[in-house]
CSV table of C-alpha atoms and ligand atoms in Angstrom, one decimal:
chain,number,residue,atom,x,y,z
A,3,UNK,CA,0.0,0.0,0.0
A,4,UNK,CA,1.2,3.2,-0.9
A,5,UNK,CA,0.0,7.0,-0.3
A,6,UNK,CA,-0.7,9.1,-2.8
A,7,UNK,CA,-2.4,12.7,-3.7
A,8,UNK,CA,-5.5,13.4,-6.1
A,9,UNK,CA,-6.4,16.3,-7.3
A,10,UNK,CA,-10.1,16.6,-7.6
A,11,UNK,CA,-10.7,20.7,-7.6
A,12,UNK,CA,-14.4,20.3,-7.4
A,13,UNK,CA,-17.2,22.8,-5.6
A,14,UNK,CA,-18.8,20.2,-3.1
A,15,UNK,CA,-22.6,21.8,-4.3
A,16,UNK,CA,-21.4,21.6,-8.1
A,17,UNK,CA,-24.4,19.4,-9.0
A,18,UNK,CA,-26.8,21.5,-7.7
A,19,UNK,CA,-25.1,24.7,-9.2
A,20,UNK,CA,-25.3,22.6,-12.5
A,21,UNK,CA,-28.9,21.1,-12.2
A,22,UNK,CA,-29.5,24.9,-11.5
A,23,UNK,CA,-28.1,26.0,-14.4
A,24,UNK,CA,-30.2,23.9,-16.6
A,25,UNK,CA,-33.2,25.1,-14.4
A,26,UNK,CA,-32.4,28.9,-15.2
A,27,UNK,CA,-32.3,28.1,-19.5
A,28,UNK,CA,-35.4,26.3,-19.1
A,29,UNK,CA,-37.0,29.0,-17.6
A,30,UNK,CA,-35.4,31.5,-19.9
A,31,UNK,CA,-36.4,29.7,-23.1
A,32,UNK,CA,-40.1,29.1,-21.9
A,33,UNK,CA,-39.8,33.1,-20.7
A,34,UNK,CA,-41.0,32.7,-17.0
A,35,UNK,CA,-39.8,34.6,-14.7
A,36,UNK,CA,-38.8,32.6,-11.4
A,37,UNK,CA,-38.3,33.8,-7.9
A,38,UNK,CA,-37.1,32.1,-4.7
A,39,UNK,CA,-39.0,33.3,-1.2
A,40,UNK,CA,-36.7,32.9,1.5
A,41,UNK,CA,-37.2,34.0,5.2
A,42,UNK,CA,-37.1,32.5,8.9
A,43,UNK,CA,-39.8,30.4,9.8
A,44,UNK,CA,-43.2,32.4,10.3
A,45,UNK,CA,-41.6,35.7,8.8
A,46,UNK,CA,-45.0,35.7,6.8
A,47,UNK,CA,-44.0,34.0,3.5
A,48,UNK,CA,-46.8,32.2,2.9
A,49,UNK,CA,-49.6,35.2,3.4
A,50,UNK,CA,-47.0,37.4,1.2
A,51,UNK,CA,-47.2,35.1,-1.3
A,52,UNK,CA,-50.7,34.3,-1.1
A,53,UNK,CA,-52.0,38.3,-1.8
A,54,UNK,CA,-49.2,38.0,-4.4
A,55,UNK,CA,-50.9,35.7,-6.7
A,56,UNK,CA,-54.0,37.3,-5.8
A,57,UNK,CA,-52.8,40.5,-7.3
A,58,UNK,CA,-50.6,39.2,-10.2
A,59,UNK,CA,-54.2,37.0,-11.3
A,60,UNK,CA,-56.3,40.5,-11.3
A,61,UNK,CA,-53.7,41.9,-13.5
A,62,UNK,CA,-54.1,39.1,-15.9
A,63,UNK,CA,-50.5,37.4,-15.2
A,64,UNK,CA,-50.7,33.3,-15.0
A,65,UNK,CA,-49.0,32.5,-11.9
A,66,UNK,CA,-47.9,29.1,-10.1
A,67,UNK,CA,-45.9,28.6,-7.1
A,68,UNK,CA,-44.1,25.7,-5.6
A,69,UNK,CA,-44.0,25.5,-1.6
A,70,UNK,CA,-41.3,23.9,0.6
A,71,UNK,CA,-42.2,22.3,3.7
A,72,UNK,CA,-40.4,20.2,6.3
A,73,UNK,CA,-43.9,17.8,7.1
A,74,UNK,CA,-47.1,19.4,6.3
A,75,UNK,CA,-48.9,20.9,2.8
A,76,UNK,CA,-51.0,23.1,5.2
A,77,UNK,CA,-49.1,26.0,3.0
A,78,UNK,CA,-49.9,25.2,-0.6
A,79,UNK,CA,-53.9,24.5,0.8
A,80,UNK,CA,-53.4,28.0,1.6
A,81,UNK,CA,-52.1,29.2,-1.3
A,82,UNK,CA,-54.3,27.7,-4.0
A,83,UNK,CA,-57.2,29.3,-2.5
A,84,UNK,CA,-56.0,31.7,-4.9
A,85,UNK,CA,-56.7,29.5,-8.2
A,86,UNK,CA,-53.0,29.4,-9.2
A,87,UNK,CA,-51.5,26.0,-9.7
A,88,UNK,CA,-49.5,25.3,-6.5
A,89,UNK,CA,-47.3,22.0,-5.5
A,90,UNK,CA,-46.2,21.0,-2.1
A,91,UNK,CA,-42.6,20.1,-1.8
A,92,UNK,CA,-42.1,17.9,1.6
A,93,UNK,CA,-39.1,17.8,2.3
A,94,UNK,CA,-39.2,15.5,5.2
A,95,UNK,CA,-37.0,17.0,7.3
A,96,UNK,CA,-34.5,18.6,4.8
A,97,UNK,CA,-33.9,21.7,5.9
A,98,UNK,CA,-34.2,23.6,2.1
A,99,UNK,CA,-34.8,23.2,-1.2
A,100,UNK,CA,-32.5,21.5,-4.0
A,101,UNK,CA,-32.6,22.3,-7.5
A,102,UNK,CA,-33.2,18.3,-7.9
A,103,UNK,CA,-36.7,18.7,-6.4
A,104,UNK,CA,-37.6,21.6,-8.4
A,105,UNK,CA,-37.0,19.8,-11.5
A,106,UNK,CA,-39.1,16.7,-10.2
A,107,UNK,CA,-41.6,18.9,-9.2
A,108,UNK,CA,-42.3,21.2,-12.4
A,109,UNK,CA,-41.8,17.8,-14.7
A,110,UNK,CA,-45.4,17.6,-15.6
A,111,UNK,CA,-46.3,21.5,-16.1
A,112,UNK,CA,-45.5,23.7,-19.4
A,113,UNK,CA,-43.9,26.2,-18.2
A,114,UNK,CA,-44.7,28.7,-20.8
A,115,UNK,CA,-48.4,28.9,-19.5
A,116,UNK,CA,-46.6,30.9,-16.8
A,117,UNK,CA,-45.3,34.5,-16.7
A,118,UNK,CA,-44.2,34.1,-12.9
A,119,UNK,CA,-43.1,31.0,-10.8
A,120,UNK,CA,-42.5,31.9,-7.2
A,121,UNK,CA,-41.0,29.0,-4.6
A,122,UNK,CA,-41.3,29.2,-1.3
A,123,UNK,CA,-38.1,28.0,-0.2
A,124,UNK,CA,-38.1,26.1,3.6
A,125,UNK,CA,-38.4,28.7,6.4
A,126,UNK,CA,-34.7,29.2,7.6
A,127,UNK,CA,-31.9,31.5,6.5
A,128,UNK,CA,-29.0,29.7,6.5
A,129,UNK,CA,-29.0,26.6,4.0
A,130,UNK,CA,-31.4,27.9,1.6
A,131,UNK,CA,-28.2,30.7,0.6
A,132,UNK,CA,-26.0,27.6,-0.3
A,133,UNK,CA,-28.3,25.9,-3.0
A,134,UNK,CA,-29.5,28.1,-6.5
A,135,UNK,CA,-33.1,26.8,-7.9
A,136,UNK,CA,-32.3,28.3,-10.9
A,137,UNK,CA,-34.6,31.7,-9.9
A,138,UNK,CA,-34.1,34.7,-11.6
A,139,UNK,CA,-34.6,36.8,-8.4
A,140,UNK,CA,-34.0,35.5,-4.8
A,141,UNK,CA,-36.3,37.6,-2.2
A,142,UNK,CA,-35.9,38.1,1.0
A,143,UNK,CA,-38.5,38.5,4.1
A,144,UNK,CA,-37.8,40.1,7.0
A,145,UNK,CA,-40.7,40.8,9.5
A,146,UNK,CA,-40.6,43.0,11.9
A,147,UNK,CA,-41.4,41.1,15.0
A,148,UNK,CA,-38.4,39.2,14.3
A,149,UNK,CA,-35.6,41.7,15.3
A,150,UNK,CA,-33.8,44.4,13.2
A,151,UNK,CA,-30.6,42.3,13.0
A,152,UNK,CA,-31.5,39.7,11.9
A,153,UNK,CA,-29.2,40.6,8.4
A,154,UNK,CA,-26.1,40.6,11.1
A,155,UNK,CA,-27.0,36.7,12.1
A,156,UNK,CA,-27.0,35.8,8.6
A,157,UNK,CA,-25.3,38.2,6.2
A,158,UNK,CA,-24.9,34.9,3.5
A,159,UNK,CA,-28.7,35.1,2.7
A,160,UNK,CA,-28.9,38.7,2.6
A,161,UNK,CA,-25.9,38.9,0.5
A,162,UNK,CA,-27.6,36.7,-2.1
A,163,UNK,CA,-31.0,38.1,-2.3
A,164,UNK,CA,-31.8,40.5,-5.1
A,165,UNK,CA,-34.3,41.9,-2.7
A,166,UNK,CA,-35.4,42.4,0.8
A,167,UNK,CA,-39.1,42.7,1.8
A,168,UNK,CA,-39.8,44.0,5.5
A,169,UNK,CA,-43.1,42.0,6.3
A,170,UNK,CA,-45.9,42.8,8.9
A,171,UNK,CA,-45.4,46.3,8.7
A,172,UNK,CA,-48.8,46.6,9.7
A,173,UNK,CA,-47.6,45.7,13.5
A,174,UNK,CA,-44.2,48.0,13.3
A,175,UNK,CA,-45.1,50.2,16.3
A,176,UNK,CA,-46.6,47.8,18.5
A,177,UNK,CA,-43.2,45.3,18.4
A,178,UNK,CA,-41.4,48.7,18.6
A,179,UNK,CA,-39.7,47.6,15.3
A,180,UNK,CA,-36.3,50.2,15.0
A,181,UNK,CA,-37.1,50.6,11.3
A,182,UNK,CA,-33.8,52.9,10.5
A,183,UNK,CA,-31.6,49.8,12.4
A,184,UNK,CA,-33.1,47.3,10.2
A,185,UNK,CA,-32.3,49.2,7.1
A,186,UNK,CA,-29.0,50.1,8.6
A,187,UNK,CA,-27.9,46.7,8.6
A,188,UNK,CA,-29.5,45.2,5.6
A,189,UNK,CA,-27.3,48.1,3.6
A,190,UNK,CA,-24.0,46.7,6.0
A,191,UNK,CA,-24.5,43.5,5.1
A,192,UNK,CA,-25.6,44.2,0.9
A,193,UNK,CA,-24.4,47.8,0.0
A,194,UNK,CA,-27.4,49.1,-2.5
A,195,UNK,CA,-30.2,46.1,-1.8
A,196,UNK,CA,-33.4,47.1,-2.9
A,197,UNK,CA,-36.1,47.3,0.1
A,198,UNK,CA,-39.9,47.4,-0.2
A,199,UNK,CA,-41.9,47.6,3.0
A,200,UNK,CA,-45.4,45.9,3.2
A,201,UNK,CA,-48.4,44.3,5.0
A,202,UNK,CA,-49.7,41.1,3.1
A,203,UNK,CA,-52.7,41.6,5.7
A,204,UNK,CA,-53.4,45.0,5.5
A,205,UNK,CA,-52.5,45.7,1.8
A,206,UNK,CA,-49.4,47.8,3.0
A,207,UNK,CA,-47.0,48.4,-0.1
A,208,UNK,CA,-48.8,45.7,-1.9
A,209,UNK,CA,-49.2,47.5,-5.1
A,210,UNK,CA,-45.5,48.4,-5.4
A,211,UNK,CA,-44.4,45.1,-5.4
A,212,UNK,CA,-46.9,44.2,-8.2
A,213,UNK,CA,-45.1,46.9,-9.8
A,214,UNK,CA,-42.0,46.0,-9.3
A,215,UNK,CA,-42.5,42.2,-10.4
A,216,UNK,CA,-44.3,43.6,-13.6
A,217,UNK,CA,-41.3,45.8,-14.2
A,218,UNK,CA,-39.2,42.7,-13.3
A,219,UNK,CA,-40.9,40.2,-16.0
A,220,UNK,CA,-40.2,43.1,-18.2
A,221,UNK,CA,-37.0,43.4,-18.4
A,222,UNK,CA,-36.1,39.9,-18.6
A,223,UNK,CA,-37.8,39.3,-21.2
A,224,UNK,CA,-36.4,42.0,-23.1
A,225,UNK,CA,-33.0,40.5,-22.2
A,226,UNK,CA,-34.0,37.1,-23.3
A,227,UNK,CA,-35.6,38.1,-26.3
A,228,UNK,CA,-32.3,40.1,-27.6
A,229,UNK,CA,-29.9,36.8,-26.4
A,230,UNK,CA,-32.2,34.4,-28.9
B,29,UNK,CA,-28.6,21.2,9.7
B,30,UNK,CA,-27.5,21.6,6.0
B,31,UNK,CA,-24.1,20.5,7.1
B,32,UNK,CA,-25.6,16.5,6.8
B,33,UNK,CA,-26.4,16.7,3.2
B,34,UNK,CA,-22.7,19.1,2.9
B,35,UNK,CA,-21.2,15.9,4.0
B,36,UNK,CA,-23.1,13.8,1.8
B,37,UNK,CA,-22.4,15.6,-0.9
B,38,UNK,CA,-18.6,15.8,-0.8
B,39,UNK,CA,-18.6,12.3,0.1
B,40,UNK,CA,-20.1,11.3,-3.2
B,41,UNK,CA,-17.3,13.3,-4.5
B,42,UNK,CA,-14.6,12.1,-2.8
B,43,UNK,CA,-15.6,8.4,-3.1
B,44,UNK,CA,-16.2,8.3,-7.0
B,45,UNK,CA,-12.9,9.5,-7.8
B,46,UNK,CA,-11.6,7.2,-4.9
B,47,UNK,CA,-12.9,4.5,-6.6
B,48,UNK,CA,-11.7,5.3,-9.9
B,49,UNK,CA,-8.3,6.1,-9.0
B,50,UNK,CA,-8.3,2.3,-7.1
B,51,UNK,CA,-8.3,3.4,-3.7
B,52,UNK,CA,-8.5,0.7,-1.1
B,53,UNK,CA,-9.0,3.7,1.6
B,54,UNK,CA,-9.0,7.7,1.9
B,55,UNK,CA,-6.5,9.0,4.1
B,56,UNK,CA,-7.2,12.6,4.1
B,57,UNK,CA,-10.1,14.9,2.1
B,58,UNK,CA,-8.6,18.4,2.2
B,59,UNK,CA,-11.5,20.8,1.6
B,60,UNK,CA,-11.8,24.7,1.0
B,61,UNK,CA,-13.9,26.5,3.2
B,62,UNK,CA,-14.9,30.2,2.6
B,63,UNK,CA,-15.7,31.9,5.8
B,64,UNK,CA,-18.8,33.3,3.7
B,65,UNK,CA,-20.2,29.9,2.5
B,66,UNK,CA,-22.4,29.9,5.0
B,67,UNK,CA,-21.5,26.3,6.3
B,68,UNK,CA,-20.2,26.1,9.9
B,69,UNK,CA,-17.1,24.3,10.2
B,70,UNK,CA,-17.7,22.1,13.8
B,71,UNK,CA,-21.2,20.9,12.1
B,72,UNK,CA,-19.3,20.0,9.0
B,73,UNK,CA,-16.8,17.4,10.7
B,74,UNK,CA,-19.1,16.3,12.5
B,75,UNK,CA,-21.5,15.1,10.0
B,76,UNK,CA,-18.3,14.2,8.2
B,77,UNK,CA,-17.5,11.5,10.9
B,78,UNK,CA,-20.6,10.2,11.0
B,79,UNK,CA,-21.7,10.4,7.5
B,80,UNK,CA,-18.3,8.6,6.3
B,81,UNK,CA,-19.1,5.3,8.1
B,82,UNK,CA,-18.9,2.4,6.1
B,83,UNK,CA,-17.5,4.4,2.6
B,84,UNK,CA,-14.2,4.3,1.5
B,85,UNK,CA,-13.4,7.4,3.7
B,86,UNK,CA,-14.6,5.8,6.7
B,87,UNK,CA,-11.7,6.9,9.4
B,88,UNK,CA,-10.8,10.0,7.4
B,89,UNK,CA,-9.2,12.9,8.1
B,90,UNK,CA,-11.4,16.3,6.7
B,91,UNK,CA,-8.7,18.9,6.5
B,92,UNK,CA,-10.1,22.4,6.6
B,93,UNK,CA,-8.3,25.4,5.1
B,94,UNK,CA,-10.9,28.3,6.1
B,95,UNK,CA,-10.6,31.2,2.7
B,96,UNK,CA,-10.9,34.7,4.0
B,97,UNK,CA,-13.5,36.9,2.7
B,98,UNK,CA,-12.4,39.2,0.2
B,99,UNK,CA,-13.9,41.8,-2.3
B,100,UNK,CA,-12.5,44.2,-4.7
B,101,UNK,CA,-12.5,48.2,-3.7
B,102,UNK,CA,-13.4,50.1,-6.6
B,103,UNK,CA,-11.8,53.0,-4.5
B,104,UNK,CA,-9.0,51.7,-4.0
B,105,UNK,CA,-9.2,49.6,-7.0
B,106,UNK,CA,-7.2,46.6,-5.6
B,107,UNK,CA,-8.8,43.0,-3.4
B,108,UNK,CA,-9.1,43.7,0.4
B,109,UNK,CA,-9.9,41.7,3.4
B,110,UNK,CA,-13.0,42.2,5.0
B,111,UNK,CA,-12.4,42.0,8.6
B,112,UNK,CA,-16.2,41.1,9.7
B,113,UNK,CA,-18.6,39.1,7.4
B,114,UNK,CA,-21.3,41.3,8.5
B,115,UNK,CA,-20.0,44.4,7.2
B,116,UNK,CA,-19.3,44.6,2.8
B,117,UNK,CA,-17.2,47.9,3.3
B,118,UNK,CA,-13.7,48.6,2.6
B,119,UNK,CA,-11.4,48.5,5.6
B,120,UNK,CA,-9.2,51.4,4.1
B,121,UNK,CA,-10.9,53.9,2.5
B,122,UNK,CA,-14.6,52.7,4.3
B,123,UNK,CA,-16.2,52.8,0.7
B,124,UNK,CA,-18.8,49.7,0.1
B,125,UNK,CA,-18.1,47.2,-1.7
B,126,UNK,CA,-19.9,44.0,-2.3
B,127,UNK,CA,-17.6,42.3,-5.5
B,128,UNK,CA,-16.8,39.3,-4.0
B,129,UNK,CA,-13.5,37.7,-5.2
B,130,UNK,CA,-13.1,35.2,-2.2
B,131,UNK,CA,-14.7,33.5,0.8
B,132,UNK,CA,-17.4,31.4,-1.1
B,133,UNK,CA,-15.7,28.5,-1.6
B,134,UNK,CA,-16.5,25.0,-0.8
B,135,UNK,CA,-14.4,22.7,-2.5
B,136,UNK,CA,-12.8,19.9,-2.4
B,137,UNK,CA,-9.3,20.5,-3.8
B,138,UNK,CA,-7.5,17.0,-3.6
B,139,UNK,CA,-7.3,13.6,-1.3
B,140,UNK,CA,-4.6,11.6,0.1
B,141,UNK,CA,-5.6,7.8,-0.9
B,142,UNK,CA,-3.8,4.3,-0.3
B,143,UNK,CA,-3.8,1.9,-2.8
B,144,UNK,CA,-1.7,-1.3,-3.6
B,145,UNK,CA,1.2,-0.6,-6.0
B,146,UNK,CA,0.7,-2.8,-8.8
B,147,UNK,CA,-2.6,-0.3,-9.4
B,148,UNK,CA,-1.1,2.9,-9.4
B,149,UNK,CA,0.2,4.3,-13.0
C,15,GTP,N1,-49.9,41.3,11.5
C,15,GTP,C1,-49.5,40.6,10.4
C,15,GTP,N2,-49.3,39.3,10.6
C,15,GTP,C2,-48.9,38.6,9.5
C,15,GTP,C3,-48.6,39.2,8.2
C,15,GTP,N3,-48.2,38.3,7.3
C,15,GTP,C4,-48.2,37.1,8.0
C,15,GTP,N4,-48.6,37.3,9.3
C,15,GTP,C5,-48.8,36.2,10.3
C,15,GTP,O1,-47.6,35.6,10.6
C,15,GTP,C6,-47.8,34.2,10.8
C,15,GTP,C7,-46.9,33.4,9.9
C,15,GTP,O2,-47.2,33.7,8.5
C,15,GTP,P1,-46.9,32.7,7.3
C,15,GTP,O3,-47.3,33.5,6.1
C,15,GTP,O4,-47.5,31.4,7.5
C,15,GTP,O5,-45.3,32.7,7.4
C,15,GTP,P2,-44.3,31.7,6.6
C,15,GTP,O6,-43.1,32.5,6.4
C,15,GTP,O7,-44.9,31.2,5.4
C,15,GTP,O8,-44.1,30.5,7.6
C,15,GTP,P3,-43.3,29.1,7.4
C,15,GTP,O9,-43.7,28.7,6.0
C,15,GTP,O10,-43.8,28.2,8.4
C,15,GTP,O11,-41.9,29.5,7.5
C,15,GTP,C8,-49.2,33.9,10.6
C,15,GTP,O12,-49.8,33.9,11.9
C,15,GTP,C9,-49.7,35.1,9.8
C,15,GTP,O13,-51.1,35.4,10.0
C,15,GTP,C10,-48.8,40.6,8.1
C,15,GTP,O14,-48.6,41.3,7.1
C,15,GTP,N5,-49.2,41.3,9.3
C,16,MG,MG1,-45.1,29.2,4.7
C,17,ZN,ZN1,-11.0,51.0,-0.5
């Protein structure tokens, strides 16, 4: 028996990252725009996302969303109420979502019925940052009964999110929520990220988010169209 | 505890080209760790250990070499260290900067293996 040294060079999550990239030229060629919810448990995903396809519906946008859960499918229940197509992910204890189950889980849907696909990613900010779905937009949630520094706890998942979305604003005062602290740190921890501010249950900053995801599906299909 | 299916992961790696290359066992797996990749190293060798058990790299040793996190100043215009994770701002000049260069990594850059002589090329 003798010793001797391999070189292997190889990113640990390289499968994922290329399952991912397959997932993000699908989506580009059947021109739907694909987002990524993540957020600590209970930040208010679900209701966000819920008004969400709500909205996109009344402007005439086809919609579907995917939901990641550790046991139950209480949260796509909740979601379909608002007619979109919606699929439960369990992931029986795994702790986030892999691009492997997103492509099990959109096998049987055409895609191009779809301007927007929105996942609901397994509440928790830490894994979620390591593994790309393929998304075009990661979003983060941030509520504000959850502590303004929370960014500082996990700068990974606020570093790779396009966007942060303060949630419950509706309640701000009454948990005392330090608004200028939160936004303080988000900037520390991603110089420049876009913030929107809203209540999913009071229809707080609702309509600027439709705006924004409108604007969104806009441009990438403008850069799509010019790359084909 | 994404540090399980971390583990897992690398494992598959690490075994495959153990296998190919004829290993009879792994010796050591030496891995690249950014201090931004958002895994935590204790969790890691720990799943490691447990996760190795009855592979080829089953009594292993996972040796960590943690990457510092760096980004380019487009002040300064040259790499810098960031001294905090939780804080994407230039150290000299205090401008922001969020290009990473370094600090993500999480890979597996080569393995120590044992294999009988008559196999090896
Ligand atoms: N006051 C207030 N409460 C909200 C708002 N949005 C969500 N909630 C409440 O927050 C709790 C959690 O909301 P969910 O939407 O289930 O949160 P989630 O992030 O999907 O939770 P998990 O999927 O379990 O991680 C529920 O009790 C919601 O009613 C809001 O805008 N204002
Ligand atoms: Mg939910
Ligand atoms: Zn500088």
């Amino acid at each position: 028996m003798k010793p001797r040294l391999l070189e292997i060079k190889q990113g640990v999550l390289s499968k994922n990252d290329e399952l991912a990239a397959g997932l993000r030229q699908r989506f580009a060629e059947a021109q739907v725009f694909v987002l990524n919810l993540v957020s600590s448990p209970g930040a208010g995903k679900t209701t966000f996302l819920q008004q969400t396809l709500v909205g996109l519906r009344q402007r005439g946008y086809s919609v579907a969303a995917l939901v990641g859960d550790l046991e139950t499918d209480n949260d796509a229940q909740r979601l379909a109420q608002s007619g979109a197509p919606v699929k439960q992910i369990v992931t029986a204890g795994n702790c986030h979502l892999e691009a492997q189950m997103i492509e099990t889980f959109i096998e049987d849907w055409d895609l191009t019925r779809f301007d927007f696909l929105f996942i609901e990613n397994v509440g928790n900010l830490v894994c979620p940052s390591s593994y790309d779905l393929g998304e075009a937009m990661r979003v983060v949630l941030l509520s504000t009964t959850e502590g303004e520094d929370k960014p500082l706890k996990y700068p990974p998942m606020f570093f790779s999110s396009d966007l942060a979305v303060i949630t419950k604003i509706d309640i701000a005062d009454a948990v005392e929520f330090d608004r200028q602290a939160a936004l303080t740190n988000l900037e520390r921890v991603h110089p420049g990220i876009p913030v929107l501010e809203v209540s999913a249950k009071k229809d707080i900053g609702m309509e600027a988010w439709l705006d924004l995801l409108a604007q969104r599906l806009e441009a990438f299909r403008a850069v799509e169209t010019v790359t084909d | 505890m994404h540090e399980l299916s971390i583990a897992l992961n690398l494992i598959e790696i690490a075994e495959t080209a153990a296998h190919n290359a004829g290993a009879a066992r792994v010796e050591t797996v030496y891995l690249k760790l950014g201090v931004f990749s958002g895994v935590v190293k204790e969790a890691l060798f720990f799943a490691y250990d447990t996760a190795t058990k009855g592979t080829l790299l089953e009594g292993s040793r996972l040796e960590i070499e943690d990457v510092p996190l760096v980004v380019y100043c487009p002040t300064c215009q040259q790499e810098v260290e960031l001294p905090s994770i939780q804080q994407f701002q230039c150290p000299v000049c205090g401008t922001p900067a969020a290009e990473i260069r370094r600090g993500t990594e999480l890979e597996l850059t080569t393995m120590e293996i044992m294999s009988d002589e008559t196999e090896t090329a």
